Amino acid sequence: MIHGKTLAAWQRSHPLIRDLIALKESSWFNPAIAPVTHALTDVGLTAQDVQAASARLRRFAPYLKTVFPDTAATNGIIESPIAPLDHVRKILMQENALEHVGALWLKADSELPISGSIKARGGIHEVLKHAEDLALDAGLIRLTDDYSKLASDEARQFFSQYTIAVGSTGNLGLSIGIMSAKLGFKVSVHMSADARQWKKDKLRANGVNVVEHLSDYSVAVEQGREQASQDPRCYFVDDENSPDLFLGYAVAAERLAAQFQQAGIIVNADHPLFVYLPCGVGGGPGGVAFGLKLAFGDAVHCLFAEPTHSPCMLLGVYTGLHDKISVQDIGIDNITAADGLAVGRPSGFVGKAMQRLIDGYYTVTDEELYRWLVIAYEQDGVKLEPSALAGVPGMARVLGSPKYVQDMGFTPTQLQNATHLVWGTGGSMVPGNEFQAYLDKGRKP
Ligand SMILES: *Cc1c(COP(=O)(O)O)cnc(C)c1O
């Protein structure tokens, strides 16, 4: 029984569940999508909150520039480039017989400094916020100071009295671990069984306490939460429920708007923007989508992409049960090569906050992720980890869904003027031998 109904009854009331259980690639377009004027207030956070996060990241820029030389080029601002995906676009058009589709771009969060994934946005913001709160309280800094003084031994000594804990499938652990250790915090990262060995090795090399769990993400998070609750000096980064993570991700949008302007990419009602966001627990894509809706309003259309083996957000939003249902409840195993997306139960906060702001959700097989990994690397020269390819088929899903196109009232001219953006959520730090193994898998017929 799932919330008073048998699985068979759920399948009758929500027929798409059958396809999810059969691990068939599926798309679901959200019948509750609403204009930003109605739906933005669902979120419970505001443009001012995003601006405050953005200002915080600017305050820390001099510090980040000091301690992470790879942020020097951007003056301590952690940002990634955009790049056209012309060959991927052509292949998508050929395979799906698409015409007049507009442009296809990549947001290369794979290239983000410090931890090489989208988690360098939310994760690092939350650690910096906690550090700032502690340092302000203790009189170690003032808001108007040059924060590079936090690179001092005195500051590191101060932070070493405190612990930070987090549960992760890998990339959040990398971001939280590297950033926390750099500031001087003690840090424990609870890794799920999916976490790649190289991510654990890298963390240990940075002085992070890595706790390995044989179970999946939800259990790793639970254990981290449990550890933190026993120590008043331990701060738990709650990936399932954290506004500070969410706001760190949301800052991406104002930066993207500036990049688009520079590249001459127009976004407005006549030039719609479609953004395809790989989704695990939902904080990353949810936060980015919130920022995008603030920046571009109803001209942006966000879609979440998940592995066929881990469609937790689709299932949670589609059934309306959010975090009260897991993919395991309907017999799906949550085992996928997309380790960043290997989450069986979605964030309750994100699913509810964003339920009228996300146009749709779709699933992708692991085989497709590997296939696109090879194409993106060989044809467009971008190095992405499996999770980060989930956005690639999005354009074909949107344009191959006449009912969605019609319901949204898109005209052929609007579609021709559209920009499609694949959020490439990670990959630059994957070691060479590991990446070669990904390529081998993707090349195997
Ligand atoms: C974490 C992650 C995501 C998804 O973010 P969530 O906040 O878990 O939804 C997507 N891609 C990669 C590579 C990730 O590490």
Short mmCIF file of C-alpha atoms and ligand atoms in Angstrom, two decimals:
data_model
loop_
_atom_site.label_atom_id
_atom_site.label_comp_id
_atom_site.label_asym_id
_atom_site.label_seq_id
_atom_site.Cartn_x
_atom_site.Cartn_y
_atom_site.Cartn_z
CA MET A 1 0.00 0.00 0.00
CA ILE A 2 1.24 3.49 -0.88
CA HIS A 3 -0.69 6.18 0.96
CA GLY A 4 -3.79 4.08 1.31
CA LYS A 5 -3.81 2.87 -2.30
CA THR A 6 -2.44 -0.29 -3.84
CA LEU A 7 0.18 0.03 -6.53
CA ALA A 8 -2.38 -1.27 -9.03
CA ALA A 9 -4.76 1.52 -8.05
CA TRP A 10 -1.98 4.08 -8.42
CA GLN A 11 -1.28 2.73 -11.89
CA ARG A 12 -4.94 3.14 -12.82
CA SER A 13 -5.15 6.73 -11.54
CA HIS A 14 -1.65 7.65 -12.79
CA PRO A 15 -0.99 5.55 -15.91
CA LEU A 16 2.51 6.92 -16.51
CA ILE A 17 3.65 4.93 -13.46
CA ARG A 18 3.47 1.82 -15.65
CA ASP A 19 6.06 3.24 -18.03
CA LEU A 20 8.27 4.32 -15.15
CA ILE A 21 8.17 0.82 -13.68
CA ALA A 22 8.94 -0.64 -17.12
CA LEU A 23 12.00 1.71 -17.19
CA LYS A 24 10.73 3.17 -20.48
CA GLU A 25 12.00 6.62 -21.38
CA SER A 26 9.09 8.91 -20.52
CA SER A 27 8.14 12.57 -20.72
CA TRP A 28 5.52 14.32 -18.64
CA PHE A 29 4.47 17.88 -19.22
CA ASN A 30 3.09 19.69 -16.24
CA PRO A 31 -0.63 20.51 -16.49
CA ALA A 32 -0.30 22.88 -13.50
CA ILE A 33 2.28 25.19 -15.11
CA ALA A 34 1.39 28.79 -14.24
CA PRO A 35 2.69 32.29 -15.00
CA VAL A 36 5.37 33.67 -12.70
CA THR A 37 2.96 36.32 -11.46
CA HIS A 38 0.94 33.49 -9.90
CA ALA A 39 3.49 30.83 -9.08
CA LEU A 40 6.65 32.55 -7.87
CA THR A 41 5.12 33.12 -4.44
CA ASP A 42 4.83 29.31 -4.01
CA VAL A 43 8.57 29.23 -3.44
CA GLY A 44 8.64 31.13 -0.16
CA LEU A 45 11.90 32.82 -1.20
CA THR A 46 12.30 36.07 -3.09
CA ALA A 47 14.46 37.98 -5.55
CA GLN A 48 15.92 39.78 -2.53
CA ASP A 49 17.04 36.44 -1.10
CA VAL A 50 18.84 35.60 -4.35
CA GLN A 51 20.43 39.06 -4.43
CA ALA A 52 21.64 38.55 -0.86
CA ALA A 53 23.26 35.25 -1.86
CA SER A 54 24.84 36.93 -4.86
CA ALA A 55 26.19 39.76 -2.69
CA ARG A 56 27.61 37.21 -0.25
CA LEU A 57 29.46 35.44 -3.06
CA ARG A 58 30.88 38.81 -4.13
CA ARG A 59 32.02 39.52 -0.56
CA PHE A 60 33.86 36.20 -0.53
CA ALA A 61 35.40 36.67 -3.99
CA PRO A 62 38.66 38.21 -2.68
CA TYR A 63 39.02 35.27 -0.28
CA LEU A 64 38.28 32.64 -2.95
CA LYS A 65 40.72 34.30 -5.31
CA THR A 66 43.39 34.03 -2.61
CA VAL A 67 42.87 30.39 -1.67
CA PHE A 68 41.76 28.87 -5.00
CA PRO A 69 44.07 30.06 -7.79
CA ASP A 70 41.72 28.59 -10.43
CA THR A 71 39.20 31.31 -9.53
CA ALA A 72 41.71 34.10 -10.20
CA ALA A 73 40.71 34.41 -13.85
CA THR A 74 37.18 35.37 -12.76
CA ASN A 75 38.36 37.43 -9.77
CA GLY A 76 37.07 34.92 -7.26
CA ILE A 77 33.63 34.54 -8.82
CA ILE A 78 32.79 30.84 -9.33
CA GLU A 79 31.28 30.81 -12.82
CA SER A 80 31.22 28.61 -15.92
CA PRO A 81 31.17 29.44 -19.63
CA ILE A 82 28.44 28.82 -22.18
CA ALA A 83 29.29 27.11 -25.48
CA PRO A 84 27.36 26.15 -28.61
CA LEU A 85 26.58 22.44 -29.08
CA ASP A 86 26.35 22.56 -32.85
CA HIS A 87 27.16 18.93 -33.60
CA VAL A 88 24.93 17.53 -30.89
CA ARG A 89 22.20 19.80 -32.26
CA LYS A 90 22.63 18.49 -35.77
CA ILE A 91 22.51 14.87 -34.61
CA LEU A 92 19.41 15.51 -32.49
CA MET A 93 17.73 17.10 -35.51
CA GLN A 94 18.66 14.21 -37.82
CA GLU A 95 17.67 11.47 -35.41
CA ASN A 96 14.34 13.08 -34.58
CA ALA A 97 13.55 14.64 -37.96
CA LEU A 98 13.36 18.11 -36.41
CA GLU A 99 13.36 21.32 -38.43
CA HIS A 100 13.77 24.99 -37.54
CA VAL A 101 14.66 24.33 -33.96
CA GLY A 102 16.62 27.39 -32.93
CA ALA A 103 20.02 27.17 -31.26
CA LEU A 104 21.43 24.62 -28.83
CA TRP A 105 23.87 25.73 -26.12
CA LEU A 106 25.66 24.14 -23.20
CA LYS A 107 26.01 25.75 -19.78
CA ALA A 108 29.32 24.17 -18.83
CA ASP A 109 29.03 23.82 -15.05
CA SER A 110 31.37 20.90 -15.61
CA GLU A 111 34.05 23.61 -15.82
CA LEU A 112 33.18 25.33 -12.55
CA PRO A 113 36.32 25.91 -10.48
CA ILE A 114 37.00 24.20 -7.13
CA SER A 115 34.82 21.10 -7.56
CA GLY A 116 33.91 20.78 -11.26
CA SER A 117 30.16 20.46 -10.88
CA ILE A 118 26.97 22.41 -10.29
CA LYS A 119 27.50 21.74 -6.56
CA ALA A 120 30.19 24.43 -6.59
CA ARG A 121 27.23 26.84 -6.66
CA GLY A 122 24.91 25.75 -3.86
CA GLY A 123 27.33 23.76 -1.73
CA ILE A 124 30.00 26.41 -1.57
CA HIS A 125 27.45 29.17 -0.96
CA GLU A 126 26.05 27.33 2.05
CA VAL A 127 29.50 26.72 3.58
CA LEU A 128 30.43 30.36 3.04
CA LYS A 129 27.18 31.53 4.61
CA HIS A 130 27.79 29.40 7.69
CA ALA A 131 31.39 30.61 7.92
CA GLU A 132 30.27 34.21 7.54
CA ASP A 133 27.59 33.87 10.22
CA LEU A 134 30.12 32.41 12.68
CA ALA A 135 32.82 34.94 11.84
CA LEU A 136 30.46 37.93 12.09
CA ASP A 137 29.09 36.68 15.41
CA ALA A 138 32.59 36.27 16.81
CA GLY A 139 33.68 39.69 15.56
CA LEU A 140 36.31 38.11 13.32
CA ILE A 141 35.10 40.10 10.29
CA ARG A 142 32.70 42.89 9.42
CA LEU A 143 30.48 42.90 6.31
CA THR A 144 32.57 45.68 4.78
CA ASP A 145 35.94 43.94 5.32
CA ASP A 146 38.15 42.41 2.69
CA TYR A 147 37.35 38.74 3.33
CA SER A 148 40.76 37.59 2.18
CA LYS A 149 41.70 37.97 5.84
CA LEU A 150 39.78 34.70 6.36
CA ALA A 151 42.75 32.95 4.77
CA SER A 152 44.77 33.68 7.94
CA ASP A 153 45.91 31.06 10.45
CA GLU A 154 43.87 32.87 13.08
CA ALA A 155 40.68 32.43 11.07
CA ARG A 156 41.45 28.77 10.29
CA GLN A 157 42.07 28.18 14.00
CA PHE A 158 38.70 29.76 14.77
CA PHE A 159 36.81 27.60 12.24
CA SER A 160 38.57 24.45 13.43
CA GLN A 161 36.36 24.49 16.53
CA TYR A 162 33.39 23.69 14.31
CA THR A 163 32.35 20.70 12.22
CA ILE A 164 30.35 20.53 9.00
CA ALA A 165 28.60 17.31 7.92
CA VAL A 166 26.79 16.33 4.73
CA GLY A 167 25.37 13.25 2.98
CA SER A 168 26.06 12.95 -0.73
CA THR A 169 26.28 10.77 -3.84
CA GLY A 170 29.65 12.44 -4.49
CA ASN A 171 29.65 15.92 -5.96
CA LEU A 172 28.00 17.74 -3.08
CA GLY A 173 30.48 16.02 -0.78
CA LEU A 174 33.33 17.27 -2.97
CA SER A 175 32.13 20.87 -2.84
CA ILE A 176 31.28 20.94 0.86
CA GLY A 177 34.40 18.96 1.78
CA ILE A 178 36.94 20.99 -0.20
CA MET A 179 35.45 24.36 0.76
CA SER A 180 35.01 23.51 4.45
CA ALA A 181 38.50 22.04 4.79
CA LYS A 182 39.99 25.09 3.09
CA LEU A 183 38.37 27.41 5.64
CA GLY A 184 39.69 25.24 8.46
CA PHE A 185 36.49 23.45 9.50
CA LYS A 186 36.46 19.82 10.52
CA VAL A 187 34.26 18.11 7.94
CA SER A 188 32.56 14.72 7.59
CA VAL A 189 31.13 13.61 4.25
CA HIS A 190 28.73 10.68 4.32
CA MET A 191 28.98 9.02 0.91
CA SER A 192 26.34 6.75 -0.58
CA ALA A 193 27.36 3.48 -2.22
CA ASP A 194 27.12 5.14 -5.68
CA ALA A 195 29.92 7.59 -4.92
CA ARG A 196 32.94 7.17 -7.20
CA GLN A 197 36.18 6.08 -5.58
CA TRP A 198 38.15 9.02 -7.02
CA LYS A 199 35.80 11.49 -5.31
CA LYS A 200 36.43 9.81 -1.94
CA ASP A 201 40.18 9.74 -2.60
CA LYS A 202 40.22 13.41 -3.53
CA LEU A 203 38.36 14.35 -0.36
CA ARG A 204 40.67 12.32 1.87
CA ALA A 205 43.64 13.99 0.19
CA ASN A 206 42.07 17.30 1.24
CA GLY A 207 41.84 16.20 4.89
CA VAL A 208 38.13 15.39 4.84
CA ASN A 209 36.66 12.60 6.97
CA VAL A 210 34.85 10.37 4.45
CA VAL A 211 32.27 7.98 5.90
CA GLU A 212 31.31 5.28 3.42
CA HIS A 213 27.82 3.81 3.42
CA LEU A 214 26.71 0.66 1.65
CA SER A 215 23.26 2.13 1.12
CA ASP A 216 21.88 4.81 -1.16
CA TYR A 217 21.74 8.60 -0.91
CA SER A 218 18.74 8.90 1.43
CA VAL A 219 20.42 6.73 4.06
CA ALA A 220 23.75 8.58 3.74
CA VAL A 221 21.89 11.85 4.34
CA GLU A 222 20.03 10.37 7.30
CA GLN A 223 23.31 9.21 8.88
CA GLY A 224 24.88 12.62 8.35
CA ARG A 225 21.90 14.32 9.93
CA GLU A 226 22.04 11.92 12.86
CA GLN A 227 25.76 12.55 13.47
CA ALA A 228 25.26 16.31 13.34
CA SER A 229 22.32 16.30 15.76
CA GLN A 230 24.55 14.90 18.50
CA ASP A 231 27.07 17.76 18.35
CA PRO A 232 25.98 21.38 18.90
CA ARG A 233 29.11 22.59 17.09
CA CYS A 234 28.30 20.48 14.04
CA TYR A 235 26.40 22.10 11.17
CA PHE A 236 24.53 19.79 8.81
CA VAL A 237 24.13 20.75 5.17
CA ASP A 238 20.69 19.35 4.42
CA ASP A 239 20.59 18.64 0.69
CA GLU A 240 16.93 17.60 0.96
CA ASN A 241 15.69 20.84 2.51
CA SER A 242 18.18 23.66 2.35
CA PRO A 243 17.21 27.21 1.29
CA ASP A 244 20.88 28.28 1.37
CA LEU A 245 21.87 25.61 -1.14
CA PHE A 246 18.86 26.53 -3.28
CA LEU A 247 19.77 30.24 -3.26
CA GLY A 248 23.39 29.53 -4.16
CA TYR A 249 22.16 27.69 -7.25
CA ALA A 250 19.71 30.46 -8.09
CA VAL A 251 22.50 33.04 -8.48
CA ALA A 252 23.48 31.24 -11.71
CA ALA A 253 20.63 32.93 -13.57
CA GLU A 254 21.73 36.58 -13.29
CA ARG A 255 25.18 35.51 -14.47
CA LEU A 256 23.67 33.58 -17.38
CA ALA A 257 21.60 36.61 -18.37
CA ALA A 258 24.81 38.65 -18.60
CA GLN A 259 26.51 35.92 -20.66
CA PHE A 260 23.55 35.75 -23.03
CA GLN A 261 23.62 39.49 -23.46
CA GLN A 262 27.29 39.37 -24.29
CA ALA A 263 26.77 36.55 -26.80
CA GLY A 264 23.84 38.40 -28.40
CA ILE A 265 21.32 35.74 -27.37
CA ILE A 266 17.87 37.25 -26.95
CA VAL A 267 15.32 35.86 -24.51
CA ASN A 268 11.78 37.24 -24.52
CA ALA A 269 8.27 36.13 -25.42
CA ASP A 270 9.20 35.91 -29.11
CA HIS A 271 12.54 34.24 -28.34
CA PRO A 272 11.77 31.53 -25.77
CA LEU A 273 14.49 29.85 -23.76
CA PHE A 274 14.24 26.13 -22.94
CA VAL A 275 16.53 24.86 -20.18
CA TYR A 276 17.17 21.17 -19.50
CA LEU A 277 18.34 20.46 -15.97
CA PRO A 278 19.56 17.08 -14.68
CA CYS A 279 17.74 16.37 -11.42
CA GLY A 280 18.79 14.34 -8.39
CA VAL A 281 17.16 15.39 -5.13
CA GLY A 282 16.10 18.62 -6.85
CA GLY A 283 17.96 21.42 -5.08
CA GLY A 284 20.36 22.16 -7.93
CA PRO A 285 17.88 22.22 -10.80
CA GLY A 286 15.19 23.73 -8.58
CA GLY A 287 17.39 26.59 -7.43
CA VAL A 288 18.67 27.30 -10.93
CA ALA A 289 15.10 27.22 -12.30
CA PHE A 290 13.92 29.61 -9.58
CA GLY A 291 16.68 32.04 -10.53
CA LEU A 292 15.84 31.64 -14.22
CA LYS A 293 12.17 32.41 -13.60
CA LEU A 294 13.18 35.54 -11.68
CA ALA A 295 15.55 36.59 -14.46
CA PHE A 296 13.54 35.70 -17.58
CA GLY A 297 9.96 35.36 -16.32
CA ASP A 298 7.58 33.40 -18.52
CA ALA A 299 10.02 33.45 -21.45
CA VAL A 300 12.01 30.62 -19.87
CA HIS A 301 10.77 27.04 -19.84
CA CYS A 302 12.52 24.64 -17.48
CA LEU A 303 12.50 20.86 -17.77
CA PHE A 304 14.01 18.38 -15.33
CA ALA A 305 15.80 15.26 -16.58
CA GLU A 306 16.26 12.05 -14.58
CA PRO A 307 17.58 8.52 -15.17
CA THR A 308 14.95 5.86 -15.93
CA HIS A 309 16.20 4.07 -12.79
CA SER A 310 15.81 7.15 -10.53
CA PRO A 311 12.78 9.21 -11.63
CA CYS A 312 12.11 10.47 -8.10
CA MET A 313 11.09 14.06 -8.87
CA LEU A 314 8.84 13.07 -11.76
CA LEU A 315 7.16 10.49 -9.53
CA GLY A 316 6.82 12.89 -6.58
CA VAL A 317 5.32 15.75 -8.58
CA TYR A 318 3.17 13.55 -10.84
CA THR A 319 1.55 11.77 -7.90
CA GLY A 320 1.52 14.90 -5.72
CA LEU A 321 3.15 12.84 -2.97
CA HIS A 322 6.56 14.59 -3.28
CA ASP A 323 8.92 13.22 -0.62
CA LYS A 324 6.21 10.85 0.65
CA ILE A 325 6.97 8.44 -2.20
CA SER A 326 10.23 6.89 -3.40
CA VAL A 327 11.06 5.08 -6.62
CA GLN A 328 11.72 1.98 -4.51
CA ASP A 329 8.06 2.13 -3.35
CA ILE A 330 7.01 1.31 -6.93
CA GLY A 331 9.74 -1.29 -7.41
CA ILE A 332 12.41 0.78 -9.20
CA ASP A 333 15.97 0.08 -8.00
CA ASN A 334 17.61 3.58 -8.07
CA ILE A 335 20.73 2.04 -9.61
CA THR A 336 22.20 4.19 -12.37
CA ALA A 337 25.56 5.17 -13.86
CA ALA A 338 24.45 8.78 -13.37
CA ASP A 339 25.79 8.89 -9.81
CA GLY A 340 24.88 12.56 -9.38
CA LEU A 341 21.23 11.70 -10.06
CA ALA A 342 21.01 8.44 -8.08
CA VAL A 343 18.32 9.65 -5.70
CA GLY A 344 15.20 7.62 -4.91
CA ARG A 345 13.23 10.17 -2.92
CA PRO A 346 12.96 13.81 -3.98
CA SER A 347 13.25 16.92 -1.87
CA GLY A 348 9.80 17.76 -0.50
CA PHE A 349 10.70 21.44 -0.35
CA VAL A 350 11.78 21.77 -3.99
CA GLY A 351 8.99 19.67 -5.51
CA LYS A 352 6.30 21.73 -3.79
CA ALA A 353 8.02 25.10 -4.22
CA MET A 354 8.49 24.61 -7.95
CA GLN A 355 5.43 22.56 -8.86
CA ARG A 356 3.83 25.31 -10.98
CA LEU A 357 7.11 26.64 -12.42
CA ILE A 358 8.56 23.57 -14.16
CA ASP A 359 7.18 22.83 -17.64
CA GLY A 360 8.00 19.16 -17.62
CA TYR A 361 10.02 16.15 -16.56
CA TYR A 362 11.51 13.33 -18.58
CA THR A 363 13.64 10.23 -18.11
CA VAL A 364 16.70 8.97 -19.99
CA THR A 365 18.30 5.51 -20.01
CA ASP A 366 21.90 5.06 -18.89
CA GLU A 367 22.72 3.79 -22.39
CA GLU A 368 21.57 7.11 -23.85
CA LEU A 369 23.63 9.07 -21.30
CA TYR A 370 26.74 7.13 -22.35
CA ARG A 371 25.94 7.50 -26.04
CA TRP A 372 25.61 11.29 -25.73
CA LEU A 373 28.73 11.41 -23.57
CA VAL A 374 30.73 10.07 -26.52
CA ILE A 375 29.04 12.35 -29.06
CA ALA A 376 29.45 15.49 -26.94
CA TYR A 377 33.11 14.67 -26.37
CA GLU A 378 34.04 13.62 -29.91
CA GLN A 379 31.91 16.09 -31.84
CA ASP A 380 31.70 19.19 -29.65
CA GLY A 381 34.78 18.66 -27.50
CA VAL A 382 33.13 18.80 -24.08
CA LYS A 383 33.97 16.48 -21.21
CA LEU A 384 30.88 15.65 -19.19
CA GLU A 385 30.13 12.97 -16.60
CA PRO A 386 27.11 10.69 -17.26
CA SER A 387 24.68 12.70 -15.10
CA ALA A 388 25.48 15.84 -17.04
CA LEU A 389 24.22 14.42 -20.35
CA ALA A 390 20.63 14.03 -19.16
CA GLY A 391 19.74 17.44 -20.56
CA VAL A 392 20.80 16.63 -24.11
CA PRO A 393 17.66 14.81 -25.34
CA GLY A 394 15.43 17.53 -23.85
CA MET A 395 15.14 19.51 -27.07
CA ALA A 396 13.84 16.46 -28.90
CA ARG A 397 11.35 15.70 -26.13
CA VAL A 398 9.92 19.23 -26.25
CA LEU A 399 9.73 19.50 -30.02
CA GLY A 400 8.53 15.92 -30.33
CA SER A 401 5.52 16.62 -28.11
CA PRO A 402 2.93 18.36 -30.31
CA LYS A 403 0.44 18.49 -27.47
CA TYR A 404 2.84 20.43 -25.25
CA VAL A 405 3.79 22.77 -28.10
CA GLN A 406 0.12 23.37 -28.85
CA ASP A 407 -0.96 23.78 -25.21
CA MET A 408 1.79 26.36 -24.71
CA GLY A 409 0.79 28.14 -27.92
CA PHE A 410 4.30 28.23 -29.41
CA THR A 411 4.29 29.49 -33.01
CA PRO A 412 6.72 28.18 -35.65
CA THR A 413 8.48 31.57 -35.59
CA GLN A 414 8.93 31.44 -31.82
CA LEU A 415 10.34 27.92 -32.06
CA GLN A 416 12.69 29.00 -34.81
CA ASN A 417 13.91 31.86 -32.61
CA ALA A 418 14.26 29.67 -29.53
CA THR A 419 17.40 28.93 -27.55
CA HIS A 420 17.76 25.49 -25.99
CA LEU A 421 20.22 25.24 -23.12
CA VAL A 422 21.59 21.96 -21.80
CA TRP A 423 22.81 22.37 -18.22
CA GLY A 424 26.08 20.40 -18.22
CA THR A 425 26.24 19.75 -14.51
CA GLY A 426 29.66 18.13 -14.06
CA GLY A 427 32.63 16.31 -15.47
CA SER A 428 35.85 18.30 -15.89
CA MET A 429 37.48 16.69 -12.85
CA VAL A 430 36.76 13.07 -13.82
CA PRO A 431 40.20 11.37 -13.95
CA GLY A 432 41.46 10.34 -17.38
CA ASN A 433 41.20 6.57 -16.87
CA GLU A 434 37.69 6.93 -15.47
CA PHE A 435 36.62 9.07 -18.41
CA GLN A 436 38.16 6.57 -20.83
CA ALA A 437 36.01 3.85 -19.25
CA TYR A 438 32.93 6.03 -19.84
CA LEU A 439 33.92 6.46 -23.48
CA ASP A 440 34.44 2.70 -23.87
CA LYS A 441 30.97 2.04 -22.47
CA GLY A 442 29.40 4.60 -24.76
CA ARG A 443 31.15 3.26 -27.86
CA LYS A 444 30.09 -0.33 -27.22
CA PRO A 445 27.20 -1.15 -29.56
C1 LIG B 1 23.96 16.84 -7.84
C2 LIG B 1 24.01 16.78 -9.29
C3 LIG B 1 22.88 17.03 -10.08
C4 LIG B 1 21.52 17.30 -9.53
O1 LIG B 1 21.40 18.15 -8.42
P1 LIG B 1 20.35 17.84 -7.28
O2 LIG B 1 20.43 18.99 -6.37
O3 LIG B 1 20.76 16.55 -6.61
O4 LIG B 1 19.03 17.66 -7.94
C5 LIG B 1 23.03 16.95 -11.43
N1 LIG B 1 24.21 16.65 -12.01
C6 LIG B 1 25.32 16.42 -11.29
C7 LIG B 1 26.59 16.09 -11.99
C8 LIG B 1 25.25 16.47 -9.90
O5 LIG B 1 26.35 16.23 -9.19
#
